[in-house]
XYZ file of C-alpha atoms in Angstrom:
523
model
C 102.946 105.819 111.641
C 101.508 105.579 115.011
C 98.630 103.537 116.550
C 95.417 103.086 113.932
C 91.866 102.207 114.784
C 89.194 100.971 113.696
C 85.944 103.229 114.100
C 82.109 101.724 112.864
C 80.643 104.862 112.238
C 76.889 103.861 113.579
C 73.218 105.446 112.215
C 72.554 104.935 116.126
C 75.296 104.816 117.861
C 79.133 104.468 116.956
C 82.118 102.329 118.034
C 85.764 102.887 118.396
C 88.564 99.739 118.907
C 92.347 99.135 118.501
C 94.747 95.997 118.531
C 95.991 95.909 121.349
C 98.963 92.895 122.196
C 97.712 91.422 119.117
C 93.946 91.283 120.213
C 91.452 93.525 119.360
C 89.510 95.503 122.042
C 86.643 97.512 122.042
C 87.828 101.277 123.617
C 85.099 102.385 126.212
C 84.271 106.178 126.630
C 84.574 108.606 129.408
C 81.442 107.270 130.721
C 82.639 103.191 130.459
C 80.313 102.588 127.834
C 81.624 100.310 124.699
C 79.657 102.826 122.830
C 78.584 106.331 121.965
C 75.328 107.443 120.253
C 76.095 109.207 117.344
C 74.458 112.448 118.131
C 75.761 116.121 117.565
C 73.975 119.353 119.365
C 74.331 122.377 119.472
C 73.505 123.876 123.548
C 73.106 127.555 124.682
C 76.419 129.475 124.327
C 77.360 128.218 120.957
C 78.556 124.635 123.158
C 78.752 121.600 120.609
C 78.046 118.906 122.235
C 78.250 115.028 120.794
C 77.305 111.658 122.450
C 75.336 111.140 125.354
C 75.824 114.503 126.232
C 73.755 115.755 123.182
C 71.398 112.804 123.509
C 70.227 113.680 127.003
C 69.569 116.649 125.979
C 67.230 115.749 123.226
C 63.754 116.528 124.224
C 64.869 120.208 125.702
C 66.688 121.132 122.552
C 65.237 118.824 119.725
C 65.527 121.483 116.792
C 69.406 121.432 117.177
C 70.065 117.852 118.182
C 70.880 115.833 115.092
C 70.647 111.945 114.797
C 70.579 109.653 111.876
C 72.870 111.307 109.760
C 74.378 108.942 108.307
C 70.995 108.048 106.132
C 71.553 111.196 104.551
C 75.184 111.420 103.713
C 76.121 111.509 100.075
C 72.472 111.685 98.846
C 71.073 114.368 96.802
C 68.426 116.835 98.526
C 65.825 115.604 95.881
C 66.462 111.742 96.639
C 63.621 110.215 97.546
C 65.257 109.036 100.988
C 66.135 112.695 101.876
C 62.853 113.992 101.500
C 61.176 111.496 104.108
C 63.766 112.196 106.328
C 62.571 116.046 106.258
C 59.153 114.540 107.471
C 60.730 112.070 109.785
C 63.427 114.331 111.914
C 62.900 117.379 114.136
C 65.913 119.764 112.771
C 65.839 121.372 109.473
C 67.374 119.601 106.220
C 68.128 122.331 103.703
C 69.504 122.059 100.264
C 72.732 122.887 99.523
C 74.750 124.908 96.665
C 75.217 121.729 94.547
C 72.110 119.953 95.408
C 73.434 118.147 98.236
C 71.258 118.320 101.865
C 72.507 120.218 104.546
C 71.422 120.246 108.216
C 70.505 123.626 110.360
C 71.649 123.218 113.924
C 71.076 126.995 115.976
C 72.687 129.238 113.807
C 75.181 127.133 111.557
C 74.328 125.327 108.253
C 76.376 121.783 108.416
C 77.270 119.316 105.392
C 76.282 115.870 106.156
C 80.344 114.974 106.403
C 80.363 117.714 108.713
C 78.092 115.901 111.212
C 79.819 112.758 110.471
C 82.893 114.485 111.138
C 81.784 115.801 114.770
C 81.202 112.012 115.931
C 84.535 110.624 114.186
C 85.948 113.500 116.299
C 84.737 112.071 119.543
C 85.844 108.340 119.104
C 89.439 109.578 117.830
C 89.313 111.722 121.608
C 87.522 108.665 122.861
C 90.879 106.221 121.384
C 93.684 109.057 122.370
C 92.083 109.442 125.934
C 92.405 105.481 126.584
C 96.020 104.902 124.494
C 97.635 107.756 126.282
C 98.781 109.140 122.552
C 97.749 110.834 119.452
C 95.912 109.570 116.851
C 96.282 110.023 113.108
C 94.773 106.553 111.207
C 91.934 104.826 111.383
C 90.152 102.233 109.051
C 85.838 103.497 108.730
C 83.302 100.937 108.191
C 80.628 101.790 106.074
C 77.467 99.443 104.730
C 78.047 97.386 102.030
C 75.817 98.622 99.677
C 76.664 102.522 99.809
C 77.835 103.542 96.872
C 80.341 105.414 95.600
C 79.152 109.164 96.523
C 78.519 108.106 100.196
C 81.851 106.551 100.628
C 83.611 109.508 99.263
C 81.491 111.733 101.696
C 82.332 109.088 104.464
C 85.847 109.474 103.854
C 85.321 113.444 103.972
C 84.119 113.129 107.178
C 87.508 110.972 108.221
C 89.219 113.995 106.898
C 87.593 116.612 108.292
C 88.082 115.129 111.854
C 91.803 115.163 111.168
C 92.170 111.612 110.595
C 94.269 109.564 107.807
C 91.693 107.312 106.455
C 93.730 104.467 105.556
C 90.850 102.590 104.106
C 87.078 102.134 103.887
C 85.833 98.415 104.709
C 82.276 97.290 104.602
C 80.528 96.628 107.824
C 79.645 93.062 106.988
C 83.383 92.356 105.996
C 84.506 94.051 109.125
C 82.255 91.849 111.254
C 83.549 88.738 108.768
C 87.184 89.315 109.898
C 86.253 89.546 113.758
C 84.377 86.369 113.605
C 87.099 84.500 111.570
C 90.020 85.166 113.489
C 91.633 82.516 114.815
C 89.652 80.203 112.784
C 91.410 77.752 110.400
C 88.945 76.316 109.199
C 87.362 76.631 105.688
C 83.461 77.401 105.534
C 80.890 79.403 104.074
C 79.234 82.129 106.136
C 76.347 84.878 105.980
C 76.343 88.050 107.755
C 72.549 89.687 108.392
C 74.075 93.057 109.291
C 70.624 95.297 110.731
C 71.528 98.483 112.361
C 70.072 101.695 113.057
C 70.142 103.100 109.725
C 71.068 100.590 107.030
C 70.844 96.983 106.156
C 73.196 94.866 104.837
C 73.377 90.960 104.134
C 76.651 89.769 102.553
C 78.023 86.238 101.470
C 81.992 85.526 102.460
C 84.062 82.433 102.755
C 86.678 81.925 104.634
C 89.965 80.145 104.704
C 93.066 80.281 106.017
C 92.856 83.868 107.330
C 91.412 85.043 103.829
C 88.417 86.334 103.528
C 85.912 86.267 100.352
C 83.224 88.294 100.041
C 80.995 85.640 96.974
C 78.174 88.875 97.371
C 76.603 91.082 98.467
C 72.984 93.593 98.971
C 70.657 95.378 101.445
C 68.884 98.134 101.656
C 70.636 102.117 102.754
C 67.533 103.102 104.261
C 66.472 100.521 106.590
C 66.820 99.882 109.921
C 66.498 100.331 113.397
C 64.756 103.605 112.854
C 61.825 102.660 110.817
C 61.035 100.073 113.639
C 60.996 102.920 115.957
C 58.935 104.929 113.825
C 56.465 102.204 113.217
C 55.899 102.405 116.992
C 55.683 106.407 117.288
C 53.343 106.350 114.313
C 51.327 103.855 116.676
C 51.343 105.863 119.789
C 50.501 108.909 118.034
C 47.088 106.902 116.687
C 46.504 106.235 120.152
C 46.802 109.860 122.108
C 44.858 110.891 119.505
C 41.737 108.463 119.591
C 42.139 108.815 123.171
C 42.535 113.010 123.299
C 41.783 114.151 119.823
C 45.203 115.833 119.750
C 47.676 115.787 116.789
C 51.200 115.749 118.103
C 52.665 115.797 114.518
C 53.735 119.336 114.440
C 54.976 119.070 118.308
C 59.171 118.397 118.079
C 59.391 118.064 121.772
C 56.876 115.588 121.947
C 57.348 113.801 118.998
C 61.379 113.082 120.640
C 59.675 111.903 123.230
C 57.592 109.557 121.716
C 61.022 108.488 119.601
C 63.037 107.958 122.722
C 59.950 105.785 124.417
C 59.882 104.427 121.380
C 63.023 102.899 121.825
C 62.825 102.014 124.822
C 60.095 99.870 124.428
C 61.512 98.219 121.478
C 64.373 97.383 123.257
C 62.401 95.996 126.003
C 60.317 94.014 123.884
C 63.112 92.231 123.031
C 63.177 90.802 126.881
C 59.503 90.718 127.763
C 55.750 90.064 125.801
C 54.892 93.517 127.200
C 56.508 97.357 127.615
C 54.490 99.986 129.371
C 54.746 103.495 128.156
C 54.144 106.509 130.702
C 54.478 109.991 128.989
C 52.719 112.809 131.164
C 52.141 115.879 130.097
C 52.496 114.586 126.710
C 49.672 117.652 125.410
C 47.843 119.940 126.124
C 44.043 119.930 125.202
C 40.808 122.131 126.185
C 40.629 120.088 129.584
C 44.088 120.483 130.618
C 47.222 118.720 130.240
C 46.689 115.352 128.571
C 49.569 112.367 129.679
C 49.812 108.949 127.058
C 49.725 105.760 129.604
C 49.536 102.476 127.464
C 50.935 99.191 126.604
C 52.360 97.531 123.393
C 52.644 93.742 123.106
C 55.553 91.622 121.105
C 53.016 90.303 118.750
C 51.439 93.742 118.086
C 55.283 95.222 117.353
C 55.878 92.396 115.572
C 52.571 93.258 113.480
C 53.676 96.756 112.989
C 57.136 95.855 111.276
C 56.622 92.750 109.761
C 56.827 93.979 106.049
C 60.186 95.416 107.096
C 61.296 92.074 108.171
C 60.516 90.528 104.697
C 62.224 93.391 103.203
C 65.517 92.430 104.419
C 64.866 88.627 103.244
C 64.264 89.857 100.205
C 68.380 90.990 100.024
C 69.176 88.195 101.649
C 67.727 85.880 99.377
C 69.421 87.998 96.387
C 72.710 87.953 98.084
C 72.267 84.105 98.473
C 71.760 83.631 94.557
C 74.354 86.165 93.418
C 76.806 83.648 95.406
C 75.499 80.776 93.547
C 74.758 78.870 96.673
C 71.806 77.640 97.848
C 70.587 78.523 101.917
C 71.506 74.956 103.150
C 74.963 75.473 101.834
C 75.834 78.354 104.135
C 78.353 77.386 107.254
C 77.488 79.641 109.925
C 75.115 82.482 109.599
C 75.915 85.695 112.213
C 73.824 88.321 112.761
C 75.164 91.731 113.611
C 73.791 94.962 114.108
C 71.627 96.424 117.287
C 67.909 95.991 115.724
C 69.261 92.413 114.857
C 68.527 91.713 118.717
C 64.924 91.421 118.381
C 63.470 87.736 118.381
C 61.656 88.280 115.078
C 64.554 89.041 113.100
C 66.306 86.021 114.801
C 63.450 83.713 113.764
C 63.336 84.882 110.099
C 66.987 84.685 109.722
C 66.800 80.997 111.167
C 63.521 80.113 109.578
C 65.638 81.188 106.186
C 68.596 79.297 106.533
C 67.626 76.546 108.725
C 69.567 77.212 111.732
C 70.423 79.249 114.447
C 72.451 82.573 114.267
C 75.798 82.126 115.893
C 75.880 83.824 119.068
C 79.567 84.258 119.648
C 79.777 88.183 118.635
C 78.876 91.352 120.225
C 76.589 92.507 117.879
C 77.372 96.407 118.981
C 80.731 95.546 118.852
C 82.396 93.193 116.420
C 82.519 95.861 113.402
C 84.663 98.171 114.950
C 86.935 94.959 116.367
C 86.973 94.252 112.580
C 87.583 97.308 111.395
C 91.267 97.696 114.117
C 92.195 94.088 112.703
C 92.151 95.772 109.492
C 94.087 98.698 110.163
C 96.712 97.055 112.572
C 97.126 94.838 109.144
C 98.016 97.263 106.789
C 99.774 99.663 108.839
C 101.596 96.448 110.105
C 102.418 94.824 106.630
C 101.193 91.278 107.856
C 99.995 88.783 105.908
C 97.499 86.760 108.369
C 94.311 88.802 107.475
C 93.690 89.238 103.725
C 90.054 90.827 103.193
C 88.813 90.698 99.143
C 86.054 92.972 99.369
C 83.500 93.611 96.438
C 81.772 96.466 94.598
C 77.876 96.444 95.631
C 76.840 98.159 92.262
C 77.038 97.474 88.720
C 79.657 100.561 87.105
C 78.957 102.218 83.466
C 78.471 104.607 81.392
C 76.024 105.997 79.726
C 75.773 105.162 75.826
C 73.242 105.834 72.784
C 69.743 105.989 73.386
C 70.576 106.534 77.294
C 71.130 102.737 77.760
C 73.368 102.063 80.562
C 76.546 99.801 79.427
C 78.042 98.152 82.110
C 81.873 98.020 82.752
C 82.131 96.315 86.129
C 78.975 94.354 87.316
C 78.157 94.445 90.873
C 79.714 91.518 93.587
C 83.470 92.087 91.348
C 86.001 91.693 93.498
C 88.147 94.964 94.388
C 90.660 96.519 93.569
C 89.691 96.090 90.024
C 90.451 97.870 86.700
C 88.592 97.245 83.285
C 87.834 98.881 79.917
C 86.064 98.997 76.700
C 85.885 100.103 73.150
C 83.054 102.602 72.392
C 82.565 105.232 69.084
C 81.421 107.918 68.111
C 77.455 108.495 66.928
C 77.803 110.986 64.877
C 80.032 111.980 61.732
C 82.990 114.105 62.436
C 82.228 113.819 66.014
C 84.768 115.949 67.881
C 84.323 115.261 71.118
C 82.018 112.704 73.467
C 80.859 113.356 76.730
C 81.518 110.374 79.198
C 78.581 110.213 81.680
C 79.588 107.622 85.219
C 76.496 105.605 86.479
C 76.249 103.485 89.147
C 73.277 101.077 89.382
C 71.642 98.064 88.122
C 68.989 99.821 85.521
C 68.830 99.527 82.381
C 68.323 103.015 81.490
C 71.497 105.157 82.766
C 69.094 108.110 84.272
C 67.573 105.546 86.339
C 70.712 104.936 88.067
C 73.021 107.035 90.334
C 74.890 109.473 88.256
C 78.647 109.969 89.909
C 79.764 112.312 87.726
C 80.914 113.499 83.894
C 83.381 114.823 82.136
C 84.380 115.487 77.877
C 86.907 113.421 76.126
C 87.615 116.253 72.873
C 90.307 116.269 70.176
C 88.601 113.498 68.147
C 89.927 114.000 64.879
C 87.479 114.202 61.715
C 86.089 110.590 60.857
C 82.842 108.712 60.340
C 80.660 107.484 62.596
C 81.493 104.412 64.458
C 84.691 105.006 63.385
C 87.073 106.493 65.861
C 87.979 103.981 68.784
C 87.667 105.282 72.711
C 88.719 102.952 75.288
C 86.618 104.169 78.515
C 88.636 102.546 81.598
C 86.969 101.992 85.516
C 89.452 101.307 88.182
C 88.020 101.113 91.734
C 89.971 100.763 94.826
C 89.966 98.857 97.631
C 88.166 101.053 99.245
C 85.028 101.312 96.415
C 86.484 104.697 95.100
C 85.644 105.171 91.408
C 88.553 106.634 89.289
C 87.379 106.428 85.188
C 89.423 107.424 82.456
C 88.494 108.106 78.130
C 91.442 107.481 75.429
C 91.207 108.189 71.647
C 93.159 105.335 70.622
C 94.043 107.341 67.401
C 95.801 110.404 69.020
C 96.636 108.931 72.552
C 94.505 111.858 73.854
C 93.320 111.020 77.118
C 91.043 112.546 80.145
C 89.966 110.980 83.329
C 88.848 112.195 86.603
C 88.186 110.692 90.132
C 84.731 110.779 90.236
C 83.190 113.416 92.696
C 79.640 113.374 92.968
C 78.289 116.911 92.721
C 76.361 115.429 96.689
C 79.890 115.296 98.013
C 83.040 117.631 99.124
C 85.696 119.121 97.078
C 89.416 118.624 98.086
C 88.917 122.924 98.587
C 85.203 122.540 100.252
C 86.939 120.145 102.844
C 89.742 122.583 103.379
C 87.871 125.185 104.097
C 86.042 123.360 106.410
C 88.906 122.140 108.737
C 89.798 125.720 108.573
C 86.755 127.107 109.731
C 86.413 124.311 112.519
C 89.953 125.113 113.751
C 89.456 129.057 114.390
C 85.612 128.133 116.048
C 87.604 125.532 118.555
C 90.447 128.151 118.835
C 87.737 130.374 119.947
C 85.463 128.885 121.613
C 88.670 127.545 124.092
C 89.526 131.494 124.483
């Protein structure tokens, strides 16, 4: 096998790295930047265009310019996350055969893994372009607390861009095993992991290049975007006290406002003040109407402050799942691009009672995490050694639609257990095994990954027949379950595939497809 990197597939922007002479480095782009903004487009001509190239071209072609994707891979169209999004995002979100979402860009209907794919695609170009060399592996970072359906989509996407995913790491683990390397010495640390998208807050210790992961939570639709969106949702109030005009239903506009948006987030992270200058913002029965204002620190930090105590909220969860207390925590780092702003730096020290560490590159050290992985298991080595956890309690669901739980959530992975259940009914023939994936009590309230029937049960009472139902996850949070009738040795099992993500075939196809339209589009 040749060269493998490590890719941290972003909400806002993504980031590609390899070891290189034993260190790893973060692989700039075309354009020297450390990273790319994970945006796919769709220009005149049928061009597909991904990166900066499709983010500059945002405002001018904001139908068909995607962004954010990643908050709605392997959901369901009727989540409750996927239906804001259709009130949050300029392009169309459609529902798909099987109840998963699908985005409209131009003339094409895209899977989320599809999307995913296209900016996977462009940091394996960005890694070949800089090593001189093809490239087959790579290692994918995802948030800790995605669960099972958006890992398997996550690793469609890996697949679809014609890479060998050798294994899916959490982002918070990733950043874990950037931070520790090197270091001997034995301690307790906290990663606050707020990007774009997601939010993650995981407990690890460290030791002797091993690394623990005690717990974990967060929060897979929070992020830097709701900050931004806090501060469009301002602006709009504004323009339209001032003007009277409605933007809402404007989508060049309204990317206008999101891009200022950021812009002034970011540079209220410098200064107490951003000014925002949109002209031409409207149009209005006097003419042309322009948005000139200014937003303070303390009035952003107004605006988002319940989203700040939000993430506390996981992090003080995460902290009691480890069965420490806050004053017992090492070092705490902070990674993620939203993590930059002074509020979230004060909470997170106010919390813990110290300062975040400031030796990482918050942009950066997942993906440098992420290439120390893959370099060690494409390598064989022994210095790194990552145990990893499931996020989510695993069960199934039993009589009276209770959900029984097999593997409770912060277990360490790879892990494989089972239990004795029965039948409910006399001469029961069959059972139907039904995969949750959550932490309520009732199964419906949980995710549902998938189902399938154990049959051949032979004659017998109630309560009588003994079925040993079996979980095995891997280390990369894959669910694999398994039903025996202890009685005949009859046995079924599947790897779970939510109906929200790919079949082996579905995937096929799809490389197929995007093979002949690059084949063409290159004639």
């Amino acid at each position: 096998m040749g060269r493998v990197i490590g890719i941290d597939l972003g909400t806002t922007n993504s980031c590609v790295a390899v070891v290189d002479d034993g260190q790893p480095v973060v692989i700039p782009n075309a354009g020297g930047y450390k990273t790319t903004p994970s945006v796919f487009a769709i220009a005149s001509e049928c061009e597909y265009l991904v990166g900066y190239r499709a983010k500059r071209q945002a405002i001018t072609n904001a139908k068909d310019t995607v962004f954010a994707a990643k908050r709605l891979i392997g959901r369901r169209f009727d989540s409750v996350e996927v239906q804001r999004s259709r009130g949050l995002y300029p392009y169309a979100i459609l529902e798909g055969p099987n109840a998963d979402p699908r985005i409209r860009v131009a003339d094409r209907i895209f899977t989320c893994s599809e999307i995913s794919a296209t900016i996977l695609q462009e940091m394996k170009k960005v890694a070949e372009a800089y090593l001189g060399e093809s490239v087959d592996a790579a290692v994918i970072t995802v948030p800790a607390y995605f669960n099972d359906a958006q890992r398997q989509s996550t690793q469609d996407a890996g697949r679809i861009a014609g890479l060998d995913v050798l294994r899916i790491i959490n982002e918070p683990a990733a950043a874990a095993l950037a931070y520790g390397m090197g270091r001997e010495e034995e301690e307790k640390i906290a990663i606050y992991d707020l990007g774009g998208g997601t939010f993650d807050m995981s407990i690890l210790e460290m030791s002797a290049g091993v690394v623990e992961v005690l717990a974990t939570a967060g929060n897979t639709f929070l992020g830097g975007e709701d900050f931004d969106r806090r501060i469009v949702d301002h602006l709009l109030d504004v323009f339209e006290k001032d003007t009277g005009i409605d933007l809402k239903g404007d989508p060049v506009a309204m990317q206008r406002l999101k891009d200022a948006a950021e812009k002034a987030k970011c540079t209220l992270s410098l200064r107490e003040v951003a000014e925002i200058n949109l002209p031409f913002l409207g149009s209005g029965a006097e003419g042309p109407c322009h948005l000139a204002c200014e937003i303070r620190r303390d009035e952003l930090e107004s605006l988002v402050e319940d989203i700040v105590d939000g993430t506390l909220e996981s992090v003080q969860r995460c902290v009691k799942d480890a069965g420490l207390n806050a004053d017992e925590i090492d070092h705490v780092v902070v990674v993620g691009g939203q993590s930059r702003m002074p509020m979230v730096q004060q909470a997170v020290a106010n919390y813990f009672g110290q300062r975040p560490h400031k030796g990482v590159n918050p942009d950066e050290v997942v993906a440098l995490g992420a290439a120390i992985q893959g370099s060690a298991l494409v390598e064989g080595t022994q210095d790194v050694l990552l145990l990893d956890v499931t996020p989510l309690s695993l069960g199934i669901s039993t009589y009276g639609g209770h959900f029984s739980r097999l593997i409770e959530r912060n277990t360490t992975v790879p892990v494989n257990k089972s239990h004795l259940f029965t039948t409910t009914r006399d001469d029961q023939a069959a059972v139907k095994i039904r995969v949750f994936q959550g932490e309520n009590e009732q199964a419906l309230e949980n995710d549902m990954l998938g189902e399938f029937v154990l049959s051949g049960i032979p004659p017998a009472p109630k309560g009588e027949p003994e079925i040993e139902v079996g979980f095995d996850i891997d280390s990369s949070g894959i669910v694999s379950v398994s039903a025996r009738d202890l009685a005949t040795g009859r046995q079924q099992s599947i790897t779970v595939n939510s109906k929200s993500s790919l079949s082996c075939e579905e995937v096929d196809l799809i490389i197929e497809e995007n093979t002949r339209l690059e084949l063409a589009f290159r004639g």
